[in-house]
């Protein structure tokens, strides 16, 4: 069994000691978009003593970048002035901005770094096709922007998935690793994947794991309220106390089974004996179906159609989610708990 698992776990994981920053020391890095990820990555790269400029549209983010001491240019201008560009604008507009402002200003052997694999993995649908004379790489943080910055500052680092899609210069992998180190991710661990694997994993978490967990939560709430338990107590018990997020943090840091030691013997015995009741939940087939839809590009095609129509159906879906019974209870309970 152990041998079989070892045979499956073949991904390269890079740490600080594996990388020396050499090539990117004398390069200009253009951070395109100064939002959640953009600001965090720009500050980290600058603190790693690299030369960073910003490309942004005229807006409050531009003012913030200037206030943070960066030189800010238009996206086209920043691309012209850079050797490496970090694409950190929202995924939905990357194709358009790329074709209009970035592609015309690319030079041979420039490097384009993405923070997610989606637009390249499904490029026949998203229409984002970098020319073949540039390197295309990815450092995709498994962390929100604020965390990318905070864990750089406290020396903890953050996990990321890294990949080379196109190696025009012959140095793409080395540049990828150097950028990963400068961003702070090799402090924790940069795991090598492909763009496609990163995109599929991300979508699977959002479309299968997340919703399945949501169903576990809403069924638990329904079951307990129908049995007459006070909704205020039910909501706090199941997730509002924040205890769950501590448990999940411990699962990540200590291990799923090991963290059980932090719970009472009653809790341990109850979970281990009753856990078996849920083993045959009909989840696998639904998860596999969800995964196939992602892998085949069916989801990406549907999402591209929705975006073309101005994302109207996303608005409708969000409105109907507000009518879900959990939301109605939450409104009242959050007020009573003085959370709103
Ligand atoms: P944000 O929405 O926070 O910021 C995007 C930046 O792009 C802002 O400066 C924004 O300015 C600018 N922008 C928005 N619209 C346009 C436009 N039409 N033309 C030019 N610039 C525009 O994005 P994120 O930081 O969340 O995401 C950036 C990338 O990082 C994405 O690829 C995402 O998948 C990836 N990523 C994000 C994570 C996260 O936690 N947020 C985690 C890991 C990866 P303004 O809003 O003023 O228009």
mmCIF file of N, CA and C in Angstrom, residues 34 71 76 88 98 135 257 306 321:
data_model
loop_
_atom_site.group_PDB
_atom_site.id
_atom_site.type_symbol
_atom_site.label_atom_id
_atom_site.label_comp_id
_atom_site.label_asym_id
_atom_site.label_seq_id
_atom_site.Cartn_x
_atom_site.Cartn_y
_atom_site.Cartn_z
ATOM 1 N N UNK A 34 -3.235 45.992 -9.962
ATOM 2 C CA UNK A 34 -2.761 46.215 -8.585
ATOM 3 C C UNK A 34 -3.907 45.943 -7.607
ATOM 4 N N UNK A 71 6.292 53.124 -9.612
ATOM 5 C CA UNK A 71 6.034 53.857 -10.855
ATOM 6 C C UNK A 71 4.898 53.121 -11.564
ATOM 7 N N UNK A 76 -0.183 48.862 -21.534
ATOM 8 C CA UNK A 76 0.637 48.746 -22.743
ATOM 9 C C UNK A 76 2.054 49.248 -22.470
ATOM 10 N N UNK A 88 -2.133 39.995 -13.440
ATOM 11 C CA UNK A 88 -2.901 39.959 -12.193
ATOM 12 C C UNK A 88 -4.152 40.825 -12.276
ATOM 13 N N UNK A 98 -5.225 41.252 -22.958
ATOM 14 C CA UNK A 98 -4.049 40.604 -23.537
ATOM 15 C C UNK A 98 -3.943 40.916 -25.025
ATOM 16 N N UNK A 135 8.203 33.219 -23.066
ATOM 17 C CA UNK A 135 8.028 32.169 -22.060
ATOM 18 C C UNK A 135 6.667 32.360 -21.403
ATOM 19 N N UNK A 257 -6.077 12.750 11.186
ATOM 20 C CA UNK A 257 -6.325 11.851 12.326
ATOM 21 C C UNK A 257 -5.643 12.384 13.594
ATOM 22 N N UNK A 306 -21.935 32.757 -20.835
ATOM 23 C CA UNK A 306 -22.555 33.597 -19.808
ATOM 24 C C UNK A 306 -21.866 34.966 -19.774
ATOM 25 N N UNK A 321 -29.966 32.622 -4.639
ATOM 26 C CA UNK A 321 -29.240 32.056 -3.484
ATOM 27 C C UNK A 321 -29.612 32.802 -2.204
#
